[in-house]
Tab-separated table of C-alpha atoms in Angstrom:
chain	number	residue	atom	x	y	z
Y	1	MET	CA	204.675	302.111	-60.484
Y	2	THR	CA	203.720	298.797	-58.767
Y	3	ALA	CA	202.012	298.271	-55.500
Y	4	THR	CA	204.019	299.166	-52.483
Y	5	ALA	CA	203.584	299.232	-48.801
Y	6	THR	CA	203.475	302.959	-48.823
Y	7	ARG	CA	200.096	303.143	-50.880
Y	8	VAL	CA	196.799	301.738	-49.577
Y	9	PRO	CA	195.398	299.098	-51.666
Y	10	CYS	CA	191.774	299.481	-52.996
Y	11	THR	CA	189.514	296.729	-54.273
Y	12	VAL	CA	186.685	297.811	-56.718
Y	13	VAL	CA	183.684	295.599	-56.579
Y	14	THR	CA	181.475	296.071	-59.593
Y	15	GLY	CA	178.552	294.209	-60.932
Y	16	PHE	CA	174.987	294.386	-62.352
Y	17	LEU	CA	171.970	295.438	-60.266
Y	18	GLY	CA	171.213	292.945	-57.580
Y	19	ALA	CA	174.030	290.586	-58.481
Y	20	GLY	CA	175.144	290.384	-54.781
Y	21	LYS	CA	177.908	293.078	-54.349
Y	22	THR	CA	176.654	294.097	-50.943
Y	23	THR	CA	176.281	290.666	-49.698
Y	24	LEU	CA	179.923	289.846	-50.705
Y	25	ILE	CA	181.198	292.955	-49.057
Y	26	ARG	CA	179.350	292.445	-45.832
Y	27	HIS	CA	181.044	288.966	-45.632
Y	28	LEU	CA	184.470	290.642	-46.279
Y	29	LEU	CA	183.950	293.164	-43.444
Y	30	GLU	CA	182.699	290.393	-41.075
Y	31	ASN	CA	185.884	288.256	-41.864
Y	32	ALA	CA	188.485	290.898	-42.033
Y	33	ARG	CA	190.697	289.049	-39.665
Y	34	GLY	CA	191.973	292.242	-37.957
Y	35	LYS	CA	192.604	294.233	-41.236
Y	36	ARG	CA	191.228	297.699	-40.800
Y	37	LEU	CA	188.936	298.437	-43.718
Y	38	ALA	CA	187.180	301.515	-45.215
Y	39	LEU	CA	184.372	301.404	-47.704
Y	40	ILE	CA	183.081	303.742	-50.398
Y	41	VAL	CA	179.592	303.098	-51.449
Y	42	ASN	CA	178.227	304.376	-54.693
Y	43	GLU	CA	174.402	304.518	-54.913
Y	44	PHE	CA	172.458	305.087	-58.011
Y	45	GLY	CA	169.303	306.601	-56.447
Y	46	ASP	CA	168.545	309.152	-53.814
Y	47	ILE	CA	168.745	307.202	-50.475
Y	48	GLY	CA	171.710	305.103	-49.492
Y	49	VAL	CA	170.333	301.645	-48.923
Y	50	ASP	CA	173.444	299.701	-49.442
Y	51	GLY	CA	175.452	301.971	-47.167
Y	52	GLU	CA	172.816	301.759	-44.468
Y	53	ILE	CA	172.833	297.977	-44.699
Y	54	LEU	CA	176.607	297.845	-44.237
Y	55	LYS	CA	176.682	300.648	-41.551
Y	56	GLY	CA	174.329	298.420	-39.481
Y	57	CYS	CA	176.890	295.612	-39.309
Y	58	GLY	CA	178.511	296.901	-36.169
Y	59	ILE	CA	181.881	295.621	-37.195
Y	60	ASP	CA	184.908	296.948	-35.257
Y	61	THR	CA	187.257	296.800	-38.017
Y	62	CYS	CA	185.061	298.947	-40.304
Y	63	PRO	CA	183.354	301.439	-38.050
Y	64	GLU	CA	180.518	303.526	-39.469
Y	65	GLU	CA	182.892	306.587	-39.925
Y	66	ASN	CA	184.888	304.556	-42.369
Y	67	ILE	CA	181.834	304.043	-44.710
Y	68	VAL	CA	181.474	306.843	-47.025
Y	69	GLU	CA	178.404	306.946	-49.393
Y	70	LEU	CA	178.351	308.687	-52.672
Y	71	ALA	CA	174.585	308.934	-53.315
Y	72	ASN	CA	172.518	309.976	-56.516
Y	73	GLY	CA	175.328	309.718	-58.967
Y	74	CYS	CA	177.437	307.191	-60.882
Y	75	ILE	CA	180.963	307.085	-59.632
Y	76	CYS	CA	182.476	306.572	-62.966
Y	77	CYS	CA	180.921	309.961	-64.081
Y	78	THR	CA	181.824	311.912	-60.964
Y	79	VAL	CA	185.395	310.856	-60.165
Y	80	ALA	CA	186.791	314.334	-59.624
Y	81	ASP	CA	183.717	315.752	-57.728
Y	82	ASP	CA	182.955	312.895	-55.497
Y	83	PHE	CA	185.409	310.033	-55.565
Y	84	VAL	CA	188.658	312.042	-54.826
Y	85	PRO	CA	187.115	313.890	-51.901
Y	86	ALA	CA	185.766	310.630	-50.394
Y	87	LEU	CA	189.253	309.236	-50.710
Y	88	ASP	CA	190.714	312.229	-48.975
Y	89	GLN	CA	188.218	311.771	-46.150
Y	90	ILE	CA	189.184	308.063	-45.600
Y	91	LEU	CA	192.985	308.587	-45.766
Y	92	SER	CA	192.730	311.232	-43.247
Y	93	ARG	CA	191.376	308.765	-40.650
Y	94	THR	CA	193.304	307.675	-37.653
Y	95	PRO	CA	194.149	304.947	-37.113
Y	96	LYS	CA	195.080	304.481	-40.849
Y	97	VAL	CA	193.182	302.064	-42.961
Y	98	ASP	CA	194.769	298.970	-44.264
Y	99	HIS	CA	192.430	298.449	-47.317
Y	100	ILE	CA	189.723	300.345	-49.041
Y	101	LEU	CA	186.725	298.679	-50.674
Y	102	ILE	CA	184.796	300.533	-53.292
Y	103	GLU	CA	181.275	299.144	-54.299
Y	104	THR	CA	180.270	300.763	-57.545
Y	105	SER	CA	176.627	301.111	-58.528
Y	106	GLY	CA	175.066	298.515	-60.811
Y	107	LEU	CA	175.292	301.035	-63.650
Y	108	ALA	CA	178.731	302.097	-63.250
Y	109	LEU	CA	181.712	301.259	-65.687
Y	110	PRO	CA	184.802	300.356	-63.670
Y	111	LYS	CA	187.354	301.435	-66.169
Y	112	PRO	CA	187.021	305.144	-65.844
Y	113	LEU	CA	187.245	304.729	-62.120
Y	114	VAL	CA	190.430	302.525	-62.463
Y	115	GLN	CA	191.878	305.202	-64.770
Y	116	ALA	CA	191.384	307.903	-61.924
Y	117	PHE	CA	194.110	306.091	-60.078
Y	118	GLN	CA	196.668	307.159	-62.596
Y	119	TRP	CA	196.160	310.773	-61.600
Y	120	PRO	CA	199.341	311.956	-59.747
Y	121	THR	CA	197.483	313.111	-56.609
Y	122	VAL	CA	195.837	309.764	-56.362
Y	123	LYS	CA	198.559	307.388	-57.661
Y	124	SER	CA	200.981	308.473	-54.983
Y	125	ARG	CA	198.630	307.401	-52.155
Y	126	VAL	CA	196.531	304.455	-53.344
Y	127	THR	CA	196.658	301.594	-55.832
Y	128	VAL	CA	194.010	299.300	-57.258
Y	129	ASP	CA	194.662	295.966	-55.698
Y	130	GLY	CA	192.173	294.300	-58.122
Y	131	VAL	CA	188.800	294.725	-59.756
Y	132	ILE	CA	186.115	292.065	-58.708
Y	133	ALA	CA	183.085	291.621	-60.893
Y	134	VAL	CA	180.024	290.017	-59.175
Y	135	VAL	CA	177.735	288.190	-61.662
Y	136	ASP	CA	174.210	286.957	-61.014
Y	137	GLY	CA	174.522	283.303	-61.671
Y	138	PRO	CA	170.799	282.248	-62.122
Y	139	ALA	CA	170.172	285.238	-64.386
Y	140	LEU	CA	173.085	284.383	-66.547
Y	141	ALA	CA	172.251	280.695	-66.620
Y	142	ALA	CA	168.905	281.728	-68.136
Y	143	GLY	CA	170.705	283.787	-70.791
Y	144	ARG	CA	170.165	287.260	-69.461
Y	145	VAL	CA	171.817	289.860	-67.395
Y	146	ALA	CA	168.698	291.362	-66.194
Y	147	SER	CA	165.824	289.514	-64.679
Y	148	ASP	CA	163.134	290.890	-66.987
Y	149	MET	CA	164.585	290.684	-70.545
Y	150	GLU	CA	161.039	290.904	-72.097
Y	151	ALA	CA	160.641	294.484	-70.748
Y	152	LEU	CA	164.169	295.302	-71.899
Y	153	ALA	CA	163.255	294.056	-75.429
Y	154	ALA	CA	159.969	296.123	-75.526
Y	155	GLN	CA	161.839	299.202	-74.237
Y	156	ARG	CA	164.525	298.800	-76.878
Y	157	ALA	CA	161.979	298.448	-79.705
Y	158	ASN	CA	160.076	301.534	-78.855
Y	159	ASP	CA	162.956	303.896	-78.120
Y	160	GLY	CA	164.742	305.176	-81.141
Y	161	SER	CA	167.176	307.386	-78.959
Y	162	LEU	CA	169.247	304.415	-77.799
Y	163	ASP	CA	172.699	304.469	-79.137
Y	164	HIS	CA	173.196	300.705	-78.699
Y	165	ASP	CA	171.188	297.709	-79.376
Y	166	ASP	CA	171.404	296.670	-75.772
Y	167	PRO	CA	172.874	299.136	-73.343
Y	168	VAL	CA	172.323	296.916	-70.384
Y	169	GLU	CA	174.411	294.019	-71.829
Y	170	GLU	CA	177.117	296.588	-72.809
Y	171	VAL	CA	177.325	297.564	-69.109
Y	172	PHE	CA	177.608	293.917	-68.136
Y	173	GLU	CA	180.404	293.256	-70.705
Y	174	ASP	CA	182.342	296.263	-69.736
Y	175	GLN	CA	182.217	295.304	-65.960
Y	176	VAL	CA	183.379	291.706	-66.745
Y	177	ALA	CA	186.090	292.743	-69.221
Y	178	CYS	CA	187.610	295.011	-66.652
Y	179	ALA	CA	187.675	292.349	-63.879
Y	180	ASP	CA	190.587	290.512	-62.433
Y	181	LEU	CA	188.341	288.067	-60.786
Y	182	ILE	CA	184.688	287.012	-61.274
Y	183	ILE	CA	182.328	286.057	-58.428
Y	184	LEU	CA	179.528	283.858	-59.723
Y	185	SER	CA	176.856	284.486	-57.243
Y	186	LYS	CA	173.777	282.567	-55.942
Y	187	GLY	CA	175.309	279.120	-56.731
Y	188	ASP	CA	172.656	277.533	-54.479
Y	189	LEU	CA	169.926	278.618	-57.078
Y	190	MET	CA	171.690	276.905	-60.027
Y	191	ASP	CA	172.137	273.155	-60.968
Y	192	ALA	CA	175.287	271.912	-62.623
Y	193	ASP	CA	173.934	272.602	-66.216
Y	194	GLY	CA	173.014	276.211	-65.216
Y	195	SER	CA	176.454	276.860	-63.709
Y	196	ALA	CA	178.096	275.543	-66.937
Y	197	ARG	CA	175.968	277.852	-69.079
Y	198	ALA	CA	176.685	280.891	-66.862
Y	199	ASN	CA	180.477	280.097	-66.908
Y	200	ALA	CA	180.374	279.710	-70.702
Y	201	ILE	CA	178.783	283.073	-71.213
Y	202	ILE	CA	181.382	284.844	-68.787
Y	203	ASN	CA	184.234	283.122	-70.687
Y	204	GLU	CA	183.197	284.735	-73.860
Y	205	HIS	CA	184.125	288.116	-72.392
Y	206	ILE	CA	187.159	287.583	-70.262
Y	207	THR	CA	190.851	286.619	-70.789
Y	208	HIS	CA	192.117	283.281	-69.818
Y	209	ALA	CA	193.955	284.836	-66.849
Y	210	VAL	CA	190.772	285.803	-65.107
Y	211	LYS	CA	189.318	283.238	-62.792
Y	212	ILE	CA	185.576	282.522	-61.955
Y	213	VAL	CA	184.886	281.800	-58.321
Y	214	PRO	CA	181.431	280.385	-57.477
Y	215	SER	CA	179.680	281.694	-54.261
Y	216	VAL	CA	176.716	281.228	-52.013
Y	217	HIS	CA	175.474	284.149	-49.978
Y	218	GLY	CA	178.671	286.102	-50.681
Y	219	LYS	CA	180.759	283.687	-48.727
Y	220	VAL	CA	184.182	283.877	-50.381
Y	221	ASP	CA	187.475	283.750	-48.247
Y	222	PRO	CA	188.773	287.293	-47.984
Y	223	SER	CA	192.336	285.890	-48.963
Y	224	VAL	CA	190.892	285.167	-52.342
Y	225	LEU	CA	189.713	288.744	-52.855
Y	226	LEU	CA	192.144	290.937	-51.061
Y	227	GLY	CA	195.854	291.177	-51.404
Y	228	LEU	CA	196.061	290.636	-55.115
Y	229	GLY	CA	198.608	293.292	-55.711
Y	230	LEU	CA	197.827	293.812	-59.283
Y	231	ALA	CA	198.036	297.654	-59.525
Y	232	ALA	CA	195.190	297.498	-62.132
Y	233	GLU	CA	195.826	301.162	-62.990
Y	234	ASP	CA	198.963	300.152	-64.751
Y	235	ASP	CA	197.181	297.616	-66.969
Y	236	ILE	CA	194.293	299.866	-68.132
Y	237	GLU	CA	194.954	299.440	-71.868
Y	238	ASN	CA	194.383	295.625	-71.640
Y	239	ARG	CA	190.897	296.230	-70.127
Y	240	LYS	CA	188.736	296.841	-73.178
Y	241	SER	CA	185.425	298.621	-73.110
Y	242	HIS	CA	182.693	299.413	-75.499
Y	243	HIS	CA	183.177	303.093	-74.406
Y	244	ASP	CA	186.992	303.145	-75.454
Y	245	GLY	CA	187.624	306.384	-77.382
Y	246	MET	CA	184.311	307.932	-76.265
Y	247	GLY	CA	183.506	310.844	-74.012
Y	248	ASP	CA	181.375	310.557	-70.932
Y	249	HIS	CA	178.817	307.804	-71.038
Y	250	GLU	CA	175.083	308.602	-70.121
Y	251	HIS	CA	172.677	306.822	-68.093
Y	252	ASP	CA	169.728	308.153	-69.963
Y	253	ASP	CA	168.506	304.464	-70.614
Y	254	PHE	CA	167.470	304.160	-66.880
Y	255	ASP	CA	165.100	305.778	-64.523
Y	256	THR	CA	165.249	305.799	-60.721
Y	257	PHE	CA	162.884	307.313	-58.121
Y	258	ILE	CA	161.811	306.751	-54.602
Y	259	VAL	CA	158.339	305.692	-53.429
Y	260	ASP	CA	157.068	306.459	-49.955
Y	261	VAL	CA	155.003	303.605	-48.685
Y	262	PRO	CA	152.856	303.509	-45.492
Y	263	SER	CA	153.841	301.069	-42.647
Y	264	VAL	CA	152.748	297.615	-43.415
Y	265	SER	CA	151.288	294.936	-41.264
Y	266	ASP	CA	152.144	291.995	-43.684
Y	267	PRO	CA	155.564	291.868	-45.151
Y	268	GLU	CA	154.682	289.043	-47.464
Y	269	ASP	CA	151.943	291.136	-48.999
Y	270	LEU	CA	154.330	294.007	-49.580
Y	271	ALA	CA	156.739	291.442	-51.232
Y	272	ARG	CA	153.899	290.194	-53.501
Y	273	ARG	CA	153.281	293.864	-54.539
Y	274	VAL	CA	157.049	294.414	-55.322
Y	275	ALA	CA	157.011	291.408	-57.420
Y	276	THR	CA	153.911	292.436	-59.237
Y	277	ALA	CA	155.328	295.805	-60.069
Y	278	ALA	CA	158.514	294.204	-61.404
Y	279	GLU	CA	156.458	291.862	-63.672
Y	280	LYS	CA	154.099	294.482	-64.846
Y	281	GLU	CA	156.470	297.281	-65.418
Y	282	ASN	CA	160.107	297.932	-66.585
Y	283	VAL	CA	161.517	297.547	-62.989
Y	284	LEU	CA	164.891	296.002	-62.672
Y	285	ARG	CA	165.521	296.676	-58.998
Y	286	VAL	CA	163.658	297.626	-55.761
Y	287	LYS	CA	165.451	298.298	-52.495
Y	288	GLY	CA	164.707	299.978	-49.189
Y	289	PHE	CA	163.577	300.004	-45.668
Y	290	VAL	CA	159.945	299.620	-44.486
Y	291	GLU	CA	158.287	300.109	-41.081
Y	292	VAL	CA	156.177	297.229	-39.921
Y	293	SER	CA	153.427	297.964	-37.551
Y	294	GLY	CA	154.079	296.861	-34.111
Y	295	LYS	CA	157.677	295.726	-34.743
Y	296	PRO	CA	160.588	297.520	-33.343
Y	297	MET	CA	162.839	296.265	-36.247
Y	298	ARG	CA	163.118	297.808	-39.666
Y	299	LEU	CA	162.298	295.624	-42.579
Y	300	LEU	CA	164.933	295.522	-45.388
Y	301	VAL	CA	163.349	294.897	-48.857
Y	302	GLN	CA	165.624	293.950	-51.888
Y	303	ALA	CA	164.199	292.785	-55.220
Y	304	VAL	CA	165.935	291.945	-58.483
Y	305	GLY	CA	163.006	291.806	-61.078
Y	306	PRO	CA	160.263	289.559	-59.535
Y	307	ARG	CA	162.876	287.854	-57.007
Y	308	VAL	CA	162.076	289.506	-53.624
Y	309	ASN	CA	163.851	289.127	-50.399
Y	310	HIS	CA	163.020	290.753	-47.115
Y	311	TYR	CA	164.200	290.429	-43.457
Y	312	TYR	CA	164.544	292.527	-40.331
Y	313	ASP	CA	168.179	293.894	-40.329
Y	314	ARG	CA	168.263	295.882	-37.068
Y	315	ALA	CA	166.034	297.743	-34.623
Y	316	TRP	CA	165.034	301.335	-35.368
Y	317	THR	CA	167.017	303.811	-33.409
Y	318	PRO	CA	165.981	307.058	-31.820
Y	319	GLY	CA	167.849	309.026	-34.583
Y	320	ASP	CA	166.084	307.230	-37.400
Y	321	GLN	CA	163.199	308.812	-39.203
Y	322	ARG	CA	160.669	305.828	-39.518
Y	323	ARG	CA	160.013	306.567	-43.118
Y	324	SER	CA	159.142	303.672	-45.356
Y	325	GLN	CA	160.908	304.220	-48.607
Y	326	LEU	CA	161.782	302.072	-51.531
Y	327	VAL	CA	164.212	303.002	-54.455
Y	328	VAL	CA	162.992	301.890	-57.750
Y	329	ILE	CA	165.439	301.528	-60.701
Y	330	GLY	CA	164.302	300.452	-64.222
Y	331	LEU	CA	164.667	301.040	-67.925
Y	332	LYS	CA	163.823	304.472	-69.257
Y	333	GLY	CA	160.067	305.215	-69.428
Y	334	LEU	CA	159.085	303.781	-66.179
Y	335	ASP	CA	155.280	304.401	-65.437
Y	336	ARG	CA	155.829	305.982	-61.959
Y	337	PRO	CA	152.016	306.458	-61.113
Y	338	ALA	CA	151.325	302.903	-61.989
Y	339	ILE	CA	154.361	301.521	-59.860
Y	340	GLU	CA	153.352	303.666	-56.961
Y	341	ARG	CA	149.828	302.570	-56.977
Y	342	ILE	CA	151.086	298.941	-56.918
Y	343	LEU	CA	153.563	299.467	-54.191
Y	344	VAL	CA	151.550	301.699	-51.898
Y	345	GLY	CA	148.449	299.417	-52.324
């Protein structure tokens, strides 16, 4: 079966932690050109930071009720329990949606999700328009898929329970191998040589038919990403994976938890503490919202390794609980007390 007008197209956006998936999707939502969109956001953690960022956009073509969050569980492991009900919820909306975006967590494998579109109850209603993999350009140019490879090497050496030499790289390779299009993010942070190195690494894991598109701040024309019409679920056998022929994959190599932090008076000091935690511990990703004393706006904090960004994304609303919380994601064996001491200050 090929894509038809009777089935709603879905675009799967995958990519490693902090690669820039949410930034890319926000740009898509803001430049939909009248196309009515819906979004499924899959968080690996207990609070929906990415979903909250996108819900705060105030975009008419993707209202808040069209954004569904699947929190605290990898979508590729919970297709039947979480993804299908979310799909049912979106397809019941009036007016009907024109296109569905699915943002997977940084740890998710896209292939099992694409395979779910072969199920008769799913296949009759939706199709995979294409799989987009967002790749962190500067990290890849430096020869790594995570920002702190030293911590990764130490964890790998000390943990005899790992099934693979480098599970993080295997996740990256599986995501890229399943993609129909690669977005090489953060182009403004690379020179020409760095971009060439990143492209060369990607080319080792893709077929010649897959294009690599450079981006800065997620600004890619929606016409490049949407309307591919590839029906990727019909091409699943050509999307090779390290996990082909295996049962469920596990995320036992990763820890995630929430740190409650007090309101802060100096966002720069908090950013320094986040960077310190990343440098001293096995932290890959930190994200969350923080209250700043005397400010009506909430502070969004996002970090990939020691690289920290923060800005005020919107005003606190009467319905918000002004709780300052940061989601910490890292390799197995995180020293939670030590990280909490650094972040809380």
